[in-house]
mmCIF file of N, CA and C in Angstrom:
data_model
loop_
_atom_site.group_PDB
_atom_site.id
_atom_site.type_symbol
_atom_site.label_atom_id
_atom_site.label_comp_id
_atom_site.label_asym_id
_atom_site.label_seq_id
_atom_site.Cartn_x
_atom_site.Cartn_y
_atom_site.Cartn_z
ATOM 1 N N UNK A 12 10.394 8.065 -4.987
ATOM 2 C CA UNK A 12 9.150 8.535 -4.425
ATOM 3 C C UNK A 12 8.078 8.479 -5.498
ATOM 4 N N UNK A 13 6.930 8.066 -5.133
ATOM 5 C CA UNK A 13 5.765 7.944 -6.038
ATOM 6 C C UNK A 13 4.928 9.281 -5.934
ATOM 7 N N UNK A 14 4.218 9.488 -7.020
ATOM 8 C CA UNK A 14 3.367 10.646 -7.119
ATOM 9 C C UNK A 14 1.942 10.141 -7.309
ATOM 10 N N UNK A 15 1.054 10.838 -6.610
ATOM 11 C CA UNK A 15 -0.409 10.623 -6.643
ATOM 12 C C UNK A 15 -1.131 11.852 -7.090
ATOM 13 N N UNK A 16 -1.952 11.703 -8.082
ATOM 14 C CA UNK A 16 -2.718 12.977 -8.556
ATOM 15 C C UNK A 16 -4.233 12.680 -8.356
ATOM 16 N N UNK A 17 -4.948 13.592 -8.010
ATOM 17 C CA UNK A 17 -6.343 13.547 -7.927
ATOM 18 C C UNK A 17 -6.922 14.830 -8.563
ATOM 19 N N UNK A 18 -8.057 14.748 -9.092
ATOM 20 C CA UNK A 18 -8.780 15.896 -9.702
ATOM 21 C C UNK A 18 -9.751 16.434 -8.641
ATOM 22 N N UNK A 19 -9.662 17.730 -8.510
ATOM 23 C CA UNK A 19 -10.551 18.485 -7.634
ATOM 24 C C UNK A 19 -11.017 19.722 -8.326
ATOM 25 N N UNK A 20 -12.194 20.196 -7.948
ATOM 26 C CA UNK A 20 -12.668 21.448 -8.521
ATOM 27 C C UNK A 20 -11.798 22.651 -8.000
ATOM 28 N N UNK A 21 -11.922 23.733 -8.592
ATOM 29 C CA UNK A 21 -11.176 24.940 -8.181
ATOM 30 C C UNK A 21 -11.584 25.315 -6.720
ATOM 31 N N UNK A 22 -12.874 25.139 -6.400
ATOM 32 C CA UNK A 22 -13.426 25.415 -5.059
ATOM 33 C C UNK A 22 -12.859 24.477 -4.005
ATOM 34 N N UNK A 23 -12.689 23.188 -4.378
ATOM 35 C CA UNK A 23 -12.148 22.212 -3.433
ATOM 36 C C UNK A 23 -10.654 22.467 -3.212
ATOM 37 N N UNK A 24 -9.947 22.845 -4.282
ATOM 38 C CA UNK A 24 -8.541 23.278 -4.181
ATOM 39 C C UNK A 24 -8.384 24.408 -3.144
ATOM 40 N N UNK A 25 -9.170 25.455 -3.398
ATOM 41 C CA UNK A 25 -9.116 26.583 -2.474
ATOM 42 C C UNK A 25 -9.436 26.311 -1.026
ATOM 43 N N UNK A 26 -10.402 25.449 -0.836
ATOM 44 C CA UNK A 26 -10.750 24.978 0.461
ATOM 45 C C UNK A 26 -9.633 24.154 1.141
ATOM 46 N N UNK A 27 -9.055 23.265 0.379
ATOM 47 C CA UNK A 27 -7.914 22.505 0.916
ATOM 48 C C UNK A 27 -6.759 23.331 1.199
ATOM 49 N N UNK A 28 -6.460 24.351 0.343
ATOM 50 C CA UNK A 28 -5.431 25.303 0.560
ATOM 51 C C UNK A 28 -5.588 26.071 1.802
ATOM 52 N N UNK A 29 -6.850 26.569 1.945
ATOM 53 C CA UNK A 29 -7.208 27.404 3.131
ATOM 54 C C UNK A 29 -7.021 26.578 4.458
ATOM 55 N N UNK A 30 -7.607 25.304 4.458
ATOM 56 C CA UNK A 30 -7.524 24.458 5.612
ATOM 57 C C UNK A 30 -6.168 24.127 5.965
ATOM 58 N N UNK A 31 -5.265 23.814 4.977
ATOM 59 C CA UNK A 31 -3.919 23.539 5.182
ATOM 60 C C UNK A 31 -3.203 24.758 5.762
ATOM 61 N N UNK A 32 -3.427 25.918 5.213
ATOM 62 C CA UNK A 32 -2.815 27.125 5.632
ATOM 63 C C UNK A 32 -3.127 27.429 7.079
ATOM 64 N N UNK A 33 -4.341 27.122 7.501
ATOM 65 C CA UNK A 33 -4.795 27.396 8.948
ATOM 66 C C UNK A 33 -4.032 26.526 9.890
ATOM 67 N N UNK A 34 -3.544 25.428 9.425
ATOM 68 C CA UNK A 34 -2.734 24.531 10.263
ATOM 69 C C UNK A 34 -1.194 24.775 10.037
ATOM 70 N N UNK A 35 -0.928 25.667 9.177
ATOM 71 C CA UNK A 35 0.511 25.958 8.858
ATOM 72 C C UNK A 35 1.137 24.781 8.096
ATOM 73 N N UNK A 36 0.389 24.133 7.241
ATOM 74 C CA UNK A 36 0.925 22.918 6.510
ATOM 75 C C UNK A 36 0.685 23.242 5.016
ATOM 76 N N UNK A 37 1.521 22.471 4.249
ATOM 77 C CA UNK A 37 1.284 22.355 2.792
ATOM 78 C C UNK A 37 0.014 21.538 2.481
ATOM 79 N N UNK A 38 -0.520 21.669 1.370
ATOM 80 C CA UNK A 38 -1.768 20.873 0.965
ATOM 81 C C UNK A 38 -1.279 19.361 1.097
ATOM 82 N N UNK A 39 -0.064 18.986 0.619
ATOM 83 C CA UNK A 39 0.346 17.708 0.671
ATOM 84 C C UNK A 39 0.422 17.185 2.072
ATOM 85 N N UNK A 40 1.083 17.904 3.059
ATOM 86 C CA UNK A 40 1.170 17.470 4.349
ATOM 87 C C UNK A 40 -0.265 17.419 5.050
ATOM 88 N N UNK A 41 -1.165 18.340 4.676
ATOM 89 C CA UNK A 41 -2.458 18.395 5.298
ATOM 90 C C UNK A 41 -3.192 17.031 4.878
ATOM 91 N N UNK A 42 -3.202 16.768 3.630
ATOM 92 C CA UNK A 42 -3.920 15.607 3.138
ATOM 93 C C UNK A 42 -3.304 14.356 3.714
ATOM 94 N N UNK A 43 -1.976 14.166 3.748
ATOM 95 C CA UNK A 43 -1.288 13.016 4.210
ATOM 96 C C UNK A 43 -1.634 12.773 5.674
ATOM 97 N N UNK A 44 -1.653 13.900 6.438
ATOM 98 C CA UNK A 44 -1.982 13.803 7.890
ATOM 99 C C UNK A 44 -3.427 13.301 8.041
ATOM 100 N N UNK A 45 -4.368 13.695 7.148
ATOM 101 C CA UNK A 45 -5.746 13.243 7.233
ATOM 102 C C UNK A 45 -5.961 11.816 6.854
ATOM 103 N N UNK A 46 -5.227 11.453 5.756
ATOM 104 C CA UNK A 46 -5.414 10.102 5.207
ATOM 105 C C UNK A 46 -4.591 9.061 5.895
ATOM 106 N N UNK A 47 -3.363 9.444 6.194
ATOM 107 C CA UNK A 47 -2.424 8.470 6.863
ATOM 108 C C UNK A 47 -1.901 9.086 8.192
ATOM 109 N N UNK A 48 -2.684 9.044 9.208
ATOM 110 C CA UNK A 48 -2.216 9.571 10.497
ATOM 111 C C UNK A 48 -1.022 8.675 10.962
ATOM 112 N N UNK A 49 -0.162 9.277 11.772
ATOM 113 C CA UNK A 49 1.089 8.576 12.167
ATOM 114 C C UNK A 49 0.786 7.215 12.769
ATOM 115 N N UNK A 50 -0.127 7.133 13.666
ATOM 116 C CA UNK A 50 -0.384 5.864 14.354
ATOM 117 C C UNK A 50 -0.844 4.798 13.368
ATOM 118 N N UNK A 51 -1.705 5.158 12.471
ATOM 119 C CA UNK A 51 -2.142 4.199 11.447
ATOM 120 C C UNK A 51 -0.966 3.747 10.460
ATOM 121 N N UNK A 52 -0.145 4.832 10.172
ATOM 122 C CA UNK A 52 0.897 4.512 9.254
ATOM 123 C C UNK A 52 1.915 3.554 9.943
ATOM 124 N N UNK A 53 2.270 3.773 11.142
ATOM 125 C CA UNK A 53 3.215 2.856 11.814
ATOM 126 C C UNK A 53 2.557 1.483 12.064
ATOM 127 N N UNK A 54 1.290 1.388 12.458
ATOM 128 C CA UNK A 54 0.558 0.119 12.605
ATOM 129 C C UNK A 54 0.606 -0.632 11.290
ATOM 130 N N UNK A 55 0.236 0.033 10.161
ATOM 131 C CA UNK A 55 0.187 -0.673 8.890
ATOM 132 C C UNK A 55 1.528 -1.049 8.424
ATOM 133 N N UNK A 56 2.558 -0.262 8.664
ATOM 134 C CA UNK A 56 3.879 -0.647 8.337
ATOM 135 C C UNK A 56 4.369 -1.814 9.098
ATOM 136 N N UNK A 57 4.153 -1.895 10.281
ATOM 137 C CA UNK A 57 4.548 -3.055 11.180
ATOM 138 C C UNK A 57 3.794 -4.255 10.687
ATOM 139 N N UNK A 58 2.459 -4.128 10.410
ATOM 140 C CA UNK A 58 1.652 -5.241 10.025
ATOM 141 C C UNK A 58 2.049 -5.741 8.688
ATOM 142 N N UNK A 59 2.341 -4.834 7.778
ATOM 143 C CA UNK A 59 2.792 -5.188 6.385
ATOM 144 C C UNK A 59 4.113 -5.949 6.414
ATOM 145 N N UNK A 60 5.091 -5.536 7.222
ATOM 146 C CA UNK A 60 6.381 -6.158 7.343
ATOM 147 C C UNK A 60 6.179 -7.555 7.927
ATOM 148 N N UNK A 61 5.291 -7.703 8.904
ATOM 149 C CA UNK A 61 5.027 -9.016 9.515
ATOM 150 C C UNK A 61 4.393 -9.910 8.554
ATOM 151 N N UNK A 62 3.444 -9.411 7.714
ATOM 152 C CA UNK A 62 2.838 -10.313 6.752
ATOM 153 C C UNK A 62 3.940 -10.714 5.712
ATOM 154 N N UNK A 63 4.785 -9.897 5.253
ATOM 155 C CA UNK A 63 5.796 -10.284 4.382
ATOM 156 C C UNK A 63 6.695 -11.337 4.878
ATOM 157 N N UNK A 64 7.150 -11.088 6.193
ATOM 158 C CA UNK A 64 8.019 -12.050 6.844
ATOM 159 C C UNK A 64 7.358 -13.432 6.905
ATOM 160 N N UNK A 65 6.071 -13.455 7.326
ATOM 161 C CA UNK A 65 5.364 -14.706 7.457
ATOM 162 C C UNK A 65 5.227 -15.391 6.067
ATOM 163 N N UNK A 66 4.960 -14.687 5.103
ATOM 164 C CA UNK A 66 4.882 -15.283 3.697
ATOM 165 C C UNK A 66 6.193 -15.845 3.332
ATOM 166 N N UNK A 67 7.212 -15.030 3.486
ATOM 167 C CA UNK A 67 8.529 -15.517 3.020
ATOM 168 C C UNK A 67 8.978 -16.751 3.852
ATOM 169 N N UNK A 68 8.678 -16.784 5.169
ATOM 170 C CA UNK A 68 8.997 -17.999 5.987
ATOM 171 C C UNK A 68 8.250 -19.177 5.392
ATOM 172 N N UNK A 69 7.037 -19.088 5.066
ATOM 173 C CA UNK A 69 6.276 -20.169 4.488
ATOM 174 C C UNK A 69 6.822 -20.625 3.139
ATOM 175 N N UNK A 70 7.192 -19.684 2.300
ATOM 176 C CA UNK A 70 7.760 -20.017 0.990
ATOM 177 C C UNK A 70 9.111 -20.716 1.138
ATOM 178 N N UNK A 71 9.951 -20.208 2.061
ATOM 179 C CA UNK A 71 11.221 -20.847 2.328
ATOM 180 C C UNK A 71 11.089 -22.268 2.796
ATOM 181 N N UNK A 72 10.173 -22.478 3.776
ATOM 182 C CA UNK A 72 9.925 -23.799 4.306
ATOM 183 C C UNK A 72 9.417 -24.710 3.141
ATOM 184 N N UNK A 73 8.492 -24.260 2.321
ATOM 185 C CA UNK A 73 8.098 -25.085 1.247
ATOM 186 C C UNK A 73 9.216 -25.450 0.278
ATOM 187 N N UNK A 74 10.000 -24.468 -0.071
ATOM 188 C CA UNK A 74 11.129 -24.705 -1.028
ATOM 189 C C UNK A 74 12.141 -25.706 -0.373
ATOM 190 N N UNK A 75 12.382 -25.578 0.843
ATOM 191 C CA UNK A 75 13.267 -26.561 1.461
ATOM 192 C C UNK A 75 12.774 -27.972 1.466
ATOM 193 N N UNK A 76 11.482 -28.069 1.492
ATOM 194 C CA UNK A 76 10.846 -29.396 1.421
ATOM 195 C C UNK A 76 10.610 -29.861 0.012
ATOM 196 N N UNK A 77 11.100 -29.110 -0.957
ATOM 197 C CA UNK A 77 10.970 -29.454 -2.367
ATOM 198 C C UNK A 77 9.643 -29.233 -2.980
ATOM 199 N N UNK A 78 8.808 -28.395 -2.257
ATOM 200 C CA UNK A 78 7.468 -28.001 -2.722
ATOM 201 C C UNK A 78 7.543 -26.604 -3.261
ATOM 202 N N UNK A 79 7.747 -26.568 -4.571
ATOM 203 C CA UNK A 79 7.820 -25.268 -5.282
ATOM 204 C C UNK A 79 7.333 -25.388 -6.709
ATOM 205 N N UNK A 80 7.015 -24.305 -7.301
ATOM 206 C CA UNK A 80 6.329 -24.337 -8.649
ATOM 207 C C UNK A 80 7.328 -24.201 -9.680
ATOM 208 N N UNK A 81 6.939 -24.831 -10.883
ATOM 209 C CA UNK A 81 7.699 -24.857 -12.063
ATOM 210 C C UNK A 81 7.238 -23.674 -12.952
ATOM 211 N N UNK A 82 6.193 -22.960 -12.514
ATOM 212 C CA UNK A 82 5.705 -21.884 -13.349
ATOM 213 C C UNK A 82 6.617 -20.689 -13.421
ATOM 214 N N UNK A 83 6.490 -19.911 -14.522
ATOM 215 C CA UNK A 83 7.309 -18.722 -14.699
ATOM 216 C C UNK A 83 6.650 -17.650 -13.723
ATOM 217 N N UNK A 84 7.484 -16.670 -13.520
ATOM 218 C CA UNK A 84 6.992 -15.512 -12.653
ATOM 219 C C UNK A 84 5.799 -14.899 -13.285
ATOM 220 N N UNK A 85 5.755 -14.732 -14.655
ATOM 221 C CA UNK A 85 4.686 -14.203 -15.317
ATOM 222 C C UNK A 85 3.367 -14.988 -15.117
ATOM 223 N N UNK A 86 3.544 -16.351 -15.251
ATOM 224 C CA UNK A 86 2.415 -17.168 -14.957
ATOM 225 C C UNK A 86 1.831 -17.078 -13.592
ATOM 226 N N UNK A 87 2.781 -16.994 -12.643
ATOM 227 C CA UNK A 87 2.324 -16.854 -11.154
ATOM 228 C C UNK A 87 1.610 -15.501 -10.984
ATOM 229 N N UNK A 88 2.148 -14.447 -11.584
ATOM 230 C CA UNK A 88 1.500 -13.106 -11.396
ATOM 231 C C UNK A 88 0.122 -13.193 -12.060
ATOM 232 N N UNK A 89 0.092 -13.721 -13.259
ATOM 233 C CA UNK A 89 -1.276 -13.760 -13.923
ATOM 234 C C UNK A 89 -2.238 -14.538 -13.085
ATOM 235 N N UNK A 90 -1.871 -15.701 -12.522
ATOM 236 C CA UNK A 90 -2.718 -16.514 -11.726
ATOM 237 C C UNK A 90 -3.178 -15.706 -10.505
ATOM 238 N N UNK A 91 -2.273 -14.916 -9.865
ATOM 239 C CA UNK A 91 -2.598 -14.163 -8.655
ATOM 240 C C UNK A 91 -3.568 -13.059 -8.957
ATOM 241 N N UNK A 92 -3.422 -12.477 -10.184
ATOM 242 C CA UNK A 92 -4.393 -11.383 -10.542
ATOM 243 C C UNK A 92 -5.719 -12.004 -10.843
ATOM 244 N N UNK A 93 -5.811 -13.188 -11.452
ATOM 245 C CA UNK A 93 -7.002 -13.895 -11.724
ATOM 246 C C UNK A 93 -7.675 -14.209 -10.443
ATOM 247 N N UNK A 94 -6.914 -14.827 -9.499
ATOM 248 C CA UNK A 94 -7.522 -15.238 -8.217
ATOM 249 C C UNK A 94 -8.020 -14.030 -7.438
ATOM 250 N N UNK A 95 -7.266 -12.909 -7.453
ATOM 251 C CA UNK A 95 -7.696 -11.663 -6.774
ATOM 252 C C UNK A 95 -9.030 -11.113 -7.335
ATOM 253 N N UNK A 96 -9.207 -11.198 -8.596
ATOM 254 C CA UNK A 96 -10.419 -10.758 -9.301
ATOM 255 C C UNK A 96 -11.659 -11.583 -8.944
ATOM 256 N N UNK A 97 -11.414 -12.853 -8.414
ATOM 257 C CA UNK A 97 -12.527 -13.728 -8.104
ATOM 258 C C UNK A 97 -13.057 -13.399 -6.729
ATOM 259 N N UNK A 98 -12.328 -12.636 -5.895
ATOM 260 C CA UNK A 98 -12.737 -12.306 -4.545
ATOM 261 C C UNK A 98 -13.883 -11.357 -4.460
#
């Protein structure tokens, strides 16, 4: 499990705590429900899985046709980071 930390003022913390308590939730559950509602989470999960499957199918097809890179994984990652920064 990953951890996410954000800085809030004492007043913001008290407000979040009170709002969560009014709904009978922990601050964590309150925030997650606001940021990642169930419908959005499920849609995003399904979309992400489909994107990954599509990408892997394309890569497998390219590899079967002999079209693959001789670059190291590090070089590929560095190129992807550079390309992403250009957007």
